[in-house]
mmCIF file with all atom_site columns, C-alpha atoms in Angstrom:
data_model
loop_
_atom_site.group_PDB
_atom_site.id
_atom_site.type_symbol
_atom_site.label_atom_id
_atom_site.label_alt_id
_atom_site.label_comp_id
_atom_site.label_asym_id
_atom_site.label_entity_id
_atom_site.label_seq_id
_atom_site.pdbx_PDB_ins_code
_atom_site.Cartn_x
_atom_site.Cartn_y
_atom_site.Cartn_z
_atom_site.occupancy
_atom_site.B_iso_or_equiv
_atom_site.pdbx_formal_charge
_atom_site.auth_seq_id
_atom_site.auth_comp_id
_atom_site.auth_asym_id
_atom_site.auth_atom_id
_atom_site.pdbx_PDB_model_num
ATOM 1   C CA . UNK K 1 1   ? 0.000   0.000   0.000   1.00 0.00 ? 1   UNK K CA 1
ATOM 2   C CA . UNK K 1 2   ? 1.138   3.747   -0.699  1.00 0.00 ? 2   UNK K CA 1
ATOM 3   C CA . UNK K 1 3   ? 0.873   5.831   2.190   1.00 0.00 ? 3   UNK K CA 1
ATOM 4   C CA . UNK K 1 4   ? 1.776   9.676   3.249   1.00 0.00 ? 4   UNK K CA 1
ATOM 5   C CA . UNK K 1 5   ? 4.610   10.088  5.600   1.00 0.00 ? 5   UNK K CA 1
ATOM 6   C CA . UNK K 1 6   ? 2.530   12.682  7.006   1.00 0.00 ? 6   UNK K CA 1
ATOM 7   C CA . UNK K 1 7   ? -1.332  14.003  6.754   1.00 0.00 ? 7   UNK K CA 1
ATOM 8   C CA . UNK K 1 8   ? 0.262   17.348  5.128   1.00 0.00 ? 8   UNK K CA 1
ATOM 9   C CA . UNK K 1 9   ? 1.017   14.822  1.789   1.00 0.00 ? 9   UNK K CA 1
ATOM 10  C CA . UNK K 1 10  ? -1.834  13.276  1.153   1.00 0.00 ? 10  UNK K CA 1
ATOM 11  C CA . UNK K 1 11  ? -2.800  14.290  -2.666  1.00 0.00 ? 11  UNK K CA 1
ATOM 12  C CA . UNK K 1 12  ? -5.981  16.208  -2.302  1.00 0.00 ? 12  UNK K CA 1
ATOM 13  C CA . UNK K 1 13  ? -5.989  18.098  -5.562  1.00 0.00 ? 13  UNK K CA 1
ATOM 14  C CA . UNK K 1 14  ? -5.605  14.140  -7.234  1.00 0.00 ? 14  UNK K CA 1
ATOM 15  C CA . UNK K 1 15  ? -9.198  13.355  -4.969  1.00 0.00 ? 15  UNK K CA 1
ATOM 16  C CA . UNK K 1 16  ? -10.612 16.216  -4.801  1.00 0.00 ? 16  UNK K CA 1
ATOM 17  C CA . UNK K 1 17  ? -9.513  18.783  -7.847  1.00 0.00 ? 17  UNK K CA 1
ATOM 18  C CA . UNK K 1 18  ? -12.159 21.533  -7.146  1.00 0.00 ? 18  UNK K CA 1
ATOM 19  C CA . UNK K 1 19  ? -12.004 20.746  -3.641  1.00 0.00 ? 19  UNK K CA 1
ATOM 20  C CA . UNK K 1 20  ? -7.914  20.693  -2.586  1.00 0.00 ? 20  UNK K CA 1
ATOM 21  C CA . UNK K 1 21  ? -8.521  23.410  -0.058  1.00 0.00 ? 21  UNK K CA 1
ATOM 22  C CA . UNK K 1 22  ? -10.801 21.700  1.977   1.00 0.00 ? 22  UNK K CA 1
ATOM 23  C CA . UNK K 1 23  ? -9.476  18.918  4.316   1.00 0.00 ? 23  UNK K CA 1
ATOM 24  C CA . UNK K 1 24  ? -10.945 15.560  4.928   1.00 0.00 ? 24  UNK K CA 1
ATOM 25  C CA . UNK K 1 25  ? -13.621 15.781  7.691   1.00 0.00 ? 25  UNK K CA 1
ATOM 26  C CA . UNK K 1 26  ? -15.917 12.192  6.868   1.00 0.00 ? 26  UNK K CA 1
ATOM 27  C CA . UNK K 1 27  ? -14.057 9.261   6.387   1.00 0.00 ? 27  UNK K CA 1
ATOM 28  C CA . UNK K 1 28  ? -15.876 5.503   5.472   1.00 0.00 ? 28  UNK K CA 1
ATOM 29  C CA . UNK K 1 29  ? -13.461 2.310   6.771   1.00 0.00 ? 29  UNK K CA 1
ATOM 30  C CA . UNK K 1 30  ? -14.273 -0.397  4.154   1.00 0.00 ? 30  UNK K CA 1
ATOM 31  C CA . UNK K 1 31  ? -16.503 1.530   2.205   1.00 0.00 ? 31  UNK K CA 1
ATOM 32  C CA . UNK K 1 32  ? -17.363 -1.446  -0.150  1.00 0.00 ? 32  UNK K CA 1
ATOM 33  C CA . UNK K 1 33  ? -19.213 -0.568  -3.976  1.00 0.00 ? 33  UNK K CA 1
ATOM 34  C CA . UNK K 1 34  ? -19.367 3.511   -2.089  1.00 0.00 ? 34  UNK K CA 1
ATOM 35  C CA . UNK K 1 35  ? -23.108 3.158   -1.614  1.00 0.00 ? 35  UNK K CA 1
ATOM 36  C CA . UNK K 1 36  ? -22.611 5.336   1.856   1.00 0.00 ? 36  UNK K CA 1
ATOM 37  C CA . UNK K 1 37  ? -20.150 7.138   -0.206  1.00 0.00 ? 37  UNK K CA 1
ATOM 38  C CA . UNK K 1 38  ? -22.139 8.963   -2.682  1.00 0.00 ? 38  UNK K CA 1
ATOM 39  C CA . UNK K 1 39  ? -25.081 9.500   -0.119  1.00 0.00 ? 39  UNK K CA 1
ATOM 40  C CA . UNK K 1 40  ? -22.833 11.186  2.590   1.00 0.00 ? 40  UNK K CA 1
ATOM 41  C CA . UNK K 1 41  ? -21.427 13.086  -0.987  1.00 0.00 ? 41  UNK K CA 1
ATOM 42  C CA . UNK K 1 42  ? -24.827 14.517  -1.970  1.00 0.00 ? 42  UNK K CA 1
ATOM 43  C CA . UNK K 1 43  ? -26.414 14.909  2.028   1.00 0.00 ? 43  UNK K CA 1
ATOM 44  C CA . UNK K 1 44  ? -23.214 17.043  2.742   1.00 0.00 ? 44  UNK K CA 1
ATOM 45  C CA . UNK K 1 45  ? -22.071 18.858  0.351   1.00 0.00 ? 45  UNK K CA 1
ATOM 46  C CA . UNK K 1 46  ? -19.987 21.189  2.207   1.00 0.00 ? 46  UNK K CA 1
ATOM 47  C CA . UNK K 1 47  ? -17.977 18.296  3.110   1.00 0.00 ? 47  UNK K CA 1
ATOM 48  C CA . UNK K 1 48  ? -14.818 16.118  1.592   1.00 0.00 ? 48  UNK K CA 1
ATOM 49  C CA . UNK K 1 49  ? -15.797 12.559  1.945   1.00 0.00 ? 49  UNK K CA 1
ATOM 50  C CA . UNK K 1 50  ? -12.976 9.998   1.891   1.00 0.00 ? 50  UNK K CA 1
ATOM 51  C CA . UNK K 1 51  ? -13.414 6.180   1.549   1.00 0.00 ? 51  UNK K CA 1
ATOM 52  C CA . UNK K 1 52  ? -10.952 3.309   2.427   1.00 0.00 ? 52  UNK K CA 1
ATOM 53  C CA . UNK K 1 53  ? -11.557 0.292   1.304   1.00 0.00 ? 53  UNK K CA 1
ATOM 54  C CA . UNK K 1 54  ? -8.636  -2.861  1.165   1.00 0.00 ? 54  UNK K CA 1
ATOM 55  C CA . UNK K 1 55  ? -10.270 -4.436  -2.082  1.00 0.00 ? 55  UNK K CA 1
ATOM 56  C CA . UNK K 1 56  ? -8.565  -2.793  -5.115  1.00 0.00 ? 56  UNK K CA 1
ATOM 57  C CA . UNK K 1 57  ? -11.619 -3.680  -7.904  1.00 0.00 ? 57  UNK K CA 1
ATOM 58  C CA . UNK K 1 58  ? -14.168 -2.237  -5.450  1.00 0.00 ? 58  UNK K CA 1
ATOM 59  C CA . UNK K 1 59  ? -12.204 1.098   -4.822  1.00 0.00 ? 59  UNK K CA 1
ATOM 60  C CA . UNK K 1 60  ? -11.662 1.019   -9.187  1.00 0.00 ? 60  UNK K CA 1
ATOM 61  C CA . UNK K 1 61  ? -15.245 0.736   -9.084  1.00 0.00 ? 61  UNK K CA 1
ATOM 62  C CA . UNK K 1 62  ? -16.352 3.512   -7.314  1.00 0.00 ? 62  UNK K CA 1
ATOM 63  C CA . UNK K 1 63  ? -13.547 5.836   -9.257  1.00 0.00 ? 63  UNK K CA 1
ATOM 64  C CA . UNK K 1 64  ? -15.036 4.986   -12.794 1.00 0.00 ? 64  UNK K CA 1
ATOM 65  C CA . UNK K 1 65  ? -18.681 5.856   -10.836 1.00 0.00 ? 65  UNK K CA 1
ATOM 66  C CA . UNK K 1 66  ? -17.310 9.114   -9.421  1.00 0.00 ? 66  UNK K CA 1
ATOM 67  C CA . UNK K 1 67  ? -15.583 10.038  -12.745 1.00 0.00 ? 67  UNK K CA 1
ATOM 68  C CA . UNK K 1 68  ? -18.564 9.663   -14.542 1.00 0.00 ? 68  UNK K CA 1
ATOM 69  C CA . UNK K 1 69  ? -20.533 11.465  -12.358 1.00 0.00 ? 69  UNK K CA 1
ATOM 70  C CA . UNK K 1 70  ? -18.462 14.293  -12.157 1.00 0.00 ? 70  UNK K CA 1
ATOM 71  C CA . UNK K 1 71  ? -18.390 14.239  -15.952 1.00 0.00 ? 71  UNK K CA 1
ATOM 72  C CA . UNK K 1 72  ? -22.154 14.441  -16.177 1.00 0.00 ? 72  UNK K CA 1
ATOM 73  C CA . UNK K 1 73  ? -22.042 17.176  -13.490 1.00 0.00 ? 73  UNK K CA 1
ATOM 74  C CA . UNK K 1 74  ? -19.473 19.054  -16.124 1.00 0.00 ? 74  UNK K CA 1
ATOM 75  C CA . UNK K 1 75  ? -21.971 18.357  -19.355 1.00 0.00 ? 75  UNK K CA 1
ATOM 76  C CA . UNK K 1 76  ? -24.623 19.481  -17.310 1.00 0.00 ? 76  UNK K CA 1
ATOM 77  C CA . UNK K 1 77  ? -22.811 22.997  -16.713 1.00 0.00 ? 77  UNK K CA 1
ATOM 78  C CA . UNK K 1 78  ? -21.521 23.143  -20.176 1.00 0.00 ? 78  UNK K CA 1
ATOM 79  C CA . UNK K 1 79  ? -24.737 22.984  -21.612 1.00 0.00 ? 79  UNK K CA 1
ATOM 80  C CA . UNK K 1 80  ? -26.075 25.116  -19.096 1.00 0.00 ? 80  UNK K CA 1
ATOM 81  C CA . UNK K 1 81  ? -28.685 22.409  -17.631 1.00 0.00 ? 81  UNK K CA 1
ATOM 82  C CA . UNK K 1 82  ? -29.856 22.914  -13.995 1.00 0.00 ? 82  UNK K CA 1
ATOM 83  C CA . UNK K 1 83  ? -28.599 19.708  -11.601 1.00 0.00 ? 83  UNK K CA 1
ATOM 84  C CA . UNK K 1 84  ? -31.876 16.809  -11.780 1.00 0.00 ? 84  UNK K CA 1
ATOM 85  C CA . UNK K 1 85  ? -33.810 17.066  -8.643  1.00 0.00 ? 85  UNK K CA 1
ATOM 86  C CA . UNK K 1 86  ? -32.735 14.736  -5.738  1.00 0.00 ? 86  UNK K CA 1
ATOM 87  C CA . UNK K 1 87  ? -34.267 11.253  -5.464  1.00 0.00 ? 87  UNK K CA 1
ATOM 88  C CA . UNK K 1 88  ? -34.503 9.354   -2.342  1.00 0.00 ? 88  UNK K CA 1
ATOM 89  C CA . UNK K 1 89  ? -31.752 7.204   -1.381  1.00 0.00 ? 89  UNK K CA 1
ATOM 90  C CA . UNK K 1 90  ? -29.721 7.529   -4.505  1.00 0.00 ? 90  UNK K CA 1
ATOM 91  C CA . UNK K 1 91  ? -26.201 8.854   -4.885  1.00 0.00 ? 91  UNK K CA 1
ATOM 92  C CA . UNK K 1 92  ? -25.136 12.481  -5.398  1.00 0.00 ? 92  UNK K CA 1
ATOM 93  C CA . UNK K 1 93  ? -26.977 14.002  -8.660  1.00 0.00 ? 93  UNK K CA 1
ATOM 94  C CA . UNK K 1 94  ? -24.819 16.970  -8.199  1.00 0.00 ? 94  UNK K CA 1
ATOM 95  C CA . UNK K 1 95  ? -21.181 15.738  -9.209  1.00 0.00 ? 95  UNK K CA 1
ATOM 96  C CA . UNK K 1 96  ? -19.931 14.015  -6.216  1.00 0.00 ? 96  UNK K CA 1
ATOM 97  C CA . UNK K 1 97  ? -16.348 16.487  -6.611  1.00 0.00 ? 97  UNK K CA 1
ATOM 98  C CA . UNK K 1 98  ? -16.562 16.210  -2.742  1.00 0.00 ? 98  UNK K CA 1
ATOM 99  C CA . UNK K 1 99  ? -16.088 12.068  -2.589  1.00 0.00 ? 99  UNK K CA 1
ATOM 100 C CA . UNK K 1 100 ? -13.243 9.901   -3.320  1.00 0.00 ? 100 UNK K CA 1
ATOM 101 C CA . UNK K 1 101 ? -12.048 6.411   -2.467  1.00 0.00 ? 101 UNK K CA 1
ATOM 102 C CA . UNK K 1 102 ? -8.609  4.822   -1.770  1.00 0.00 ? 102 UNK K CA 1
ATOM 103 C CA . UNK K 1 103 ? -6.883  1.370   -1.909  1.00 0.00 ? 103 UNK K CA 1
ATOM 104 C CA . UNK K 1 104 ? -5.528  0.712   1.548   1.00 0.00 ? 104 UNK K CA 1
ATOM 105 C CA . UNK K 1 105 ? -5.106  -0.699  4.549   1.00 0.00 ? 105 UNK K CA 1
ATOM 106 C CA . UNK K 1 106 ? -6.883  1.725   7.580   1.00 0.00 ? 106 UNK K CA 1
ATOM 107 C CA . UNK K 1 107 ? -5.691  -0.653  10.251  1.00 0.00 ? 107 UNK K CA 1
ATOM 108 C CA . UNK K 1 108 ? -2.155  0.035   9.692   1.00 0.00 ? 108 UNK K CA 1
ATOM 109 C CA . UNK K 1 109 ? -2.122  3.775   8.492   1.00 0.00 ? 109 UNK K CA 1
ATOM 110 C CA . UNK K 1 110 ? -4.949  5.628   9.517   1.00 0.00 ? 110 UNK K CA 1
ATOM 111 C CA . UNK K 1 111 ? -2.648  8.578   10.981  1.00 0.00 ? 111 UNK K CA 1
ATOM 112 C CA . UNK K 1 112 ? -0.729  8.594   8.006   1.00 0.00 ? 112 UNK K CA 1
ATOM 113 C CA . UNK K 1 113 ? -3.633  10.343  6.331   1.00 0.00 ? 113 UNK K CA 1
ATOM 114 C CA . UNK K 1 114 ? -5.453  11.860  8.980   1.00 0.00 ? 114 UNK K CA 1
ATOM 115 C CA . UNK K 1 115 ? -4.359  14.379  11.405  1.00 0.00 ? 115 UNK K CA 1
ATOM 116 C CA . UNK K 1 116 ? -5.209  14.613  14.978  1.00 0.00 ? 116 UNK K CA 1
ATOM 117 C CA . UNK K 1 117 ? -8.873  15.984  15.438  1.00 0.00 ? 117 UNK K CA 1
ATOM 118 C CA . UNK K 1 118 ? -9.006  16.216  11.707  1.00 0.00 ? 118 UNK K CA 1
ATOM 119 C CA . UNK K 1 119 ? -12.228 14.096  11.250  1.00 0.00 ? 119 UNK K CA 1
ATOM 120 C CA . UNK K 1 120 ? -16.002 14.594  12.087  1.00 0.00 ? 120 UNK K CA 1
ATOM 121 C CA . UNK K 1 121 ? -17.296 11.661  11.463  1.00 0.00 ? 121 UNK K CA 1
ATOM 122 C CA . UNK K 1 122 ? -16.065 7.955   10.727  1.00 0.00 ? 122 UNK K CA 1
ATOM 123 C CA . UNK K 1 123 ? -18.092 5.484   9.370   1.00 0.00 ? 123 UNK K CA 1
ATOM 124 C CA . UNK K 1 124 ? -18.021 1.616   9.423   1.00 0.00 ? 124 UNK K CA 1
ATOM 125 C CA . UNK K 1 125 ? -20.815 -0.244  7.986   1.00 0.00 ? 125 UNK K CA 1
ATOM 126 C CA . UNK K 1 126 ? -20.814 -4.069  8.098   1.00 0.00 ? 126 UNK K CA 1
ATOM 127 C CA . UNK K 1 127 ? -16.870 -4.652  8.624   1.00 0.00 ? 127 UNK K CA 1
ATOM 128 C CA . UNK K 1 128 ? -15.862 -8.525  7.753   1.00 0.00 ? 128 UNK K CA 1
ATOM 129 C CA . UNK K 1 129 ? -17.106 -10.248 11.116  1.00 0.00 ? 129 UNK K CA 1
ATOM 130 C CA . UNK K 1 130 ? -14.325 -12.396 11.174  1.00 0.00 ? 130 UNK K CA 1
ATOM 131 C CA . UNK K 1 131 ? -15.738 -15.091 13.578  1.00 0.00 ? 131 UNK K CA 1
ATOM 132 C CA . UNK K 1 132 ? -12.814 -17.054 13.916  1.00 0.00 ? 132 UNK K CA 1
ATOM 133 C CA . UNK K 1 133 ? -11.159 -16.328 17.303  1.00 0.00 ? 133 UNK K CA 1
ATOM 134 C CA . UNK K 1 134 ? -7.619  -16.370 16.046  1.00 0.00 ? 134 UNK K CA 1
ATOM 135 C CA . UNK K 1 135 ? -8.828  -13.635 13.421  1.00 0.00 ? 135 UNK K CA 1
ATOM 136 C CA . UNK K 1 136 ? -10.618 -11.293 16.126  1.00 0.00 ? 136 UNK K CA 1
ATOM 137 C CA . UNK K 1 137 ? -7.346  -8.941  16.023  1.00 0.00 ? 137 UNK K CA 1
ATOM 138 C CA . UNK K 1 138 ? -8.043  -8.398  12.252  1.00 0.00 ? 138 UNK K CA 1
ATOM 139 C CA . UNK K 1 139 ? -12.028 -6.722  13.192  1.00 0.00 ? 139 UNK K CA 1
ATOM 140 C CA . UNK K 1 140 ? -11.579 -2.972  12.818  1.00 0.00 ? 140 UNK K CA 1
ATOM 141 C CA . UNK K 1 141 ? -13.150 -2.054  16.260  1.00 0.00 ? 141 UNK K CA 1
ATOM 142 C CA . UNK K 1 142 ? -10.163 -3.134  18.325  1.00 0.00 ? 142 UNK K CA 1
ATOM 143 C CA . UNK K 1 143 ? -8.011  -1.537  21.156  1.00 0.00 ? 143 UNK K CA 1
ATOM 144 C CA . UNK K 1 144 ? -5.411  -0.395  18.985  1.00 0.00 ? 144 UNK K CA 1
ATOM 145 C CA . UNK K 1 145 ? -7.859  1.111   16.650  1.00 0.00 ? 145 UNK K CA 1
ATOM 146 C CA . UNK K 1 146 ? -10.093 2.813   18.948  1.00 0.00 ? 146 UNK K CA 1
ATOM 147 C CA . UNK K 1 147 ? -6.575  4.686   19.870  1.00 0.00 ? 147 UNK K CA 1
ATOM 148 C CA . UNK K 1 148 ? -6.358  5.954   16.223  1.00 0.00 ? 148 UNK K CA 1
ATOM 149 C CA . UNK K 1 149 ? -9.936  6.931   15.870  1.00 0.00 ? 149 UNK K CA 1
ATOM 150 C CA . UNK K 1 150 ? -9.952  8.800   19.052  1.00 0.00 ? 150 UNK K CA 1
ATOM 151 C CA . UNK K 1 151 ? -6.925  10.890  17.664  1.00 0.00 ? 151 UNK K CA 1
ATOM 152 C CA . UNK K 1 152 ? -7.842  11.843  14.413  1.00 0.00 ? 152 UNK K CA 1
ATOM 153 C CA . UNK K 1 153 ? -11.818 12.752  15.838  1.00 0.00 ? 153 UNK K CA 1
ATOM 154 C CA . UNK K 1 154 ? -12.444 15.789  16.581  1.00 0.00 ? 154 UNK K CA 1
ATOM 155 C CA . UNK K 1 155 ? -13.984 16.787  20.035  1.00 0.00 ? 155 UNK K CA 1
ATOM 156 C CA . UNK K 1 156 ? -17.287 15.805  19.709  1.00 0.00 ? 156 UNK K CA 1
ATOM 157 C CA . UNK K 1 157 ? -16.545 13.927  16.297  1.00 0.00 ? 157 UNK K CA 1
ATOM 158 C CA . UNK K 1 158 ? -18.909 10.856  15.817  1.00 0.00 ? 158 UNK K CA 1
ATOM 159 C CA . UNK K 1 159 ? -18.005 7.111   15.420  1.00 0.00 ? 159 UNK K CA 1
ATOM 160 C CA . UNK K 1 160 ? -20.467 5.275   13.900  1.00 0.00 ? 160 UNK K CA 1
ATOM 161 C CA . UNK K 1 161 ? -21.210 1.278   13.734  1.00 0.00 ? 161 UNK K CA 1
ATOM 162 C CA . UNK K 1 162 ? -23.476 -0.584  11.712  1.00 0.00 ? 162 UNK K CA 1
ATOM 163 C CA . UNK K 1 163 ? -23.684 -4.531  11.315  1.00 0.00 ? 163 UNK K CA 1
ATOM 164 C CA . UNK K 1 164 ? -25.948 -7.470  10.330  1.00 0.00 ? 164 UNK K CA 1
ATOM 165 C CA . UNK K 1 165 ? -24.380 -9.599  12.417  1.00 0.00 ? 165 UNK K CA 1
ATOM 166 C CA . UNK K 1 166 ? -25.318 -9.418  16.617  1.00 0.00 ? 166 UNK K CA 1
ATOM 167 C CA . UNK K 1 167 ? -22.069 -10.905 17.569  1.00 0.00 ? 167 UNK K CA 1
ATOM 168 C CA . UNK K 1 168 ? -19.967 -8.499  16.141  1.00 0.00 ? 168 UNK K CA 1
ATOM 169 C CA . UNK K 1 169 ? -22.356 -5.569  17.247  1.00 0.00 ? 169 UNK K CA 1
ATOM 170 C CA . UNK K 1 170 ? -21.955 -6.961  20.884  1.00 0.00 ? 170 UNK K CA 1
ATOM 171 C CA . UNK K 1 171 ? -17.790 -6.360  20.001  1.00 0.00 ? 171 UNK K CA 1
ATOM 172 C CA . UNK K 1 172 ? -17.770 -3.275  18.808  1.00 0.00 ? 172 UNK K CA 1
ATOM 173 C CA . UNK K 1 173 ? -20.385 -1.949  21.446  1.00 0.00 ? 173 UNK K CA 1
ATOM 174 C CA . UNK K 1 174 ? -18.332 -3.251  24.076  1.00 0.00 ? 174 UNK K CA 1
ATOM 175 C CA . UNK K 1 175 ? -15.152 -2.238  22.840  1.00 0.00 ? 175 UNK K CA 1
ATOM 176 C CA . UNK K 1 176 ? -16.383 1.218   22.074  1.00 0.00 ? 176 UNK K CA 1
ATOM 177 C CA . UNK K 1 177 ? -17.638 1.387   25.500  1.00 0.00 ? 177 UNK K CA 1
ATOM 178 C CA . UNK K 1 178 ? -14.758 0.449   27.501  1.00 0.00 ? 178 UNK K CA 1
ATOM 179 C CA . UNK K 1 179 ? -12.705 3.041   25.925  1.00 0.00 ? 179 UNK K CA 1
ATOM 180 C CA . UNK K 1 180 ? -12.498 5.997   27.555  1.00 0.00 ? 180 UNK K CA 1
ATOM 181 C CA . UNK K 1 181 ? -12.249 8.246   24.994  1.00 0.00 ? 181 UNK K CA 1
ATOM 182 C CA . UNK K 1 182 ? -15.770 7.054   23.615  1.00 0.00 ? 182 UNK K CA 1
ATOM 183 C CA . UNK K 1 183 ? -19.160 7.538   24.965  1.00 0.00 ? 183 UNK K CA 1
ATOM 184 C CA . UNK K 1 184 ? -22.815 6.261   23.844  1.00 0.00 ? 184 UNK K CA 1
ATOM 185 C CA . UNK K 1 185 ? -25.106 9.342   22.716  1.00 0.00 ? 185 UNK K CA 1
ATOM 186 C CA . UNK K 1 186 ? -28.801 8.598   23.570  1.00 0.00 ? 186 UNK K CA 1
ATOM 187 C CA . UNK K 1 187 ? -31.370 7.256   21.271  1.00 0.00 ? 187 UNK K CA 1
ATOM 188 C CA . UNK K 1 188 ? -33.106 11.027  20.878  1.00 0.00 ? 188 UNK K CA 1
ATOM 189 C CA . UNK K 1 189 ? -29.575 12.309  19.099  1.00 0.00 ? 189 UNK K CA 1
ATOM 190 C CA . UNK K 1 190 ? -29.350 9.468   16.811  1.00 0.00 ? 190 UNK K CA 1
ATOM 191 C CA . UNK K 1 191 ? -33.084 10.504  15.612  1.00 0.00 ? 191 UNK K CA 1
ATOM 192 C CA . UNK K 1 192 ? -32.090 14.040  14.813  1.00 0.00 ? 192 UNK K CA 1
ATOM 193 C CA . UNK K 1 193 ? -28.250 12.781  13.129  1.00 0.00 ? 193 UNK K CA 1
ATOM 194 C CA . UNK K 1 194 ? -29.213 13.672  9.340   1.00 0.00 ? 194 UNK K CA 1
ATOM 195 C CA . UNK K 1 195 ? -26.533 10.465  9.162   1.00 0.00 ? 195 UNK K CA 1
ATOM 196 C CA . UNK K 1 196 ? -27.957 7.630   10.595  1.00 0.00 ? 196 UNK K CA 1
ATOM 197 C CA . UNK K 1 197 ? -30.915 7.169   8.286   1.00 0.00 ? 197 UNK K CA 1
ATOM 198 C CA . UNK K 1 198 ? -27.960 6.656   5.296   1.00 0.00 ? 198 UNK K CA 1
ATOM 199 C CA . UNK K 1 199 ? -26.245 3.653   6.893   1.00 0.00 ? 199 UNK K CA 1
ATOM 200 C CA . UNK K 1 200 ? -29.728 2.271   7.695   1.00 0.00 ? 200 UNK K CA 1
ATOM 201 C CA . UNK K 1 201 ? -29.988 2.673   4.020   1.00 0.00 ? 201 UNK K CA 1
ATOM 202 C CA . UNK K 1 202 ? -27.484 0.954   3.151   1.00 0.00 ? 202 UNK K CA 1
#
């Protein structure tokens, strides 16, 4: 895997050409076919959205979608066309220039590209349950990680969890919850989190 020496180098004018100036401040770990991606792209689009994902044909996937995308976005302009209205639960109508997606590995360099209380909000939505006990230490909710998300979060920046499968809910919850830099935000938050209702979505 390529990876910045430092936060400072990662190539934002290569994922985000229109957008270089703007940090990363939503990041999805594993982000899959970029489903989340695109929906996170269009809700906020104030905001550079960064997947990392450690299968290369997925992340070439969602490049070719995001190129094309922002292509129609440019024909659109060109031809002086207004942006089609938003449909629910599809992916950013408006040219996604605020979403990319990487090929790498987030459990070894996640401060590589992500200064400390850089991030918002970081996303993981059905990470490989790996039941196997001897494979536990590969889950991406672990004690290690939780050290790494806690740095690059900002103060009051959001983890989020999603999963299909109760055991490794039960993991990450209690992981989550014995660290100390982590607490639980009542059910009545989650309802108003513009967020949530994407990952259920997904």
């Amino acid at each position: 895997f390529w990876f910045p020496s430092h936060p400072s180098q990662v190539p934002l004018a290569q994922y985000f050409p229109n957008r270089a100036d703007q940090p990363v401040r939503f990041v999805d770990l594993g982000c899959g076919f970029g489903s989340l991606l695109l929906l996170l792209a269009d809700a906020f689009p104030d905001t550079n959205v960064l997947g990392i994902e450690i299968r290369p044909k997925l992340v070439s996937f969602i490049e070719k979608r995001v190129r094309h995308l922002r292509y129609e976005a440019s024909e659109r302009t060109r031809r002086g066309e207004p942006a089609p209205a938003p449909e629910p639960n599809r992916p950013a109508p408006a040219g996604s220039e605020n979403v990319w997606a990487i090929h790498n590995n987030v459990q070894r360099f996640m401060p590589n590209f992500f200064a400390k209380g850089q991030l918002t909000k970081i996303f993981i939505c059905f990470p490989d349950p790996h039941f196997k006990k001897k494979n536990h230490r590969k889950r991406v909710v672990s004690r290690p990680l939780l050290g790494d998300f806690g740095y690059t979060l900002a103060p009051g920046g959001l983890l989020y969890i999603i999963t299909d499968v109760s055991e490794v809910m039960v993991w990450m919850v209690g992981h989550i919850t014995a660290n100390a830099l982590f607490e639980r935000l009542p059910n009545d938050e989650l309802r108003t989190d513009p967020a949530v209702p994407l990952l259920i979505n997904t």
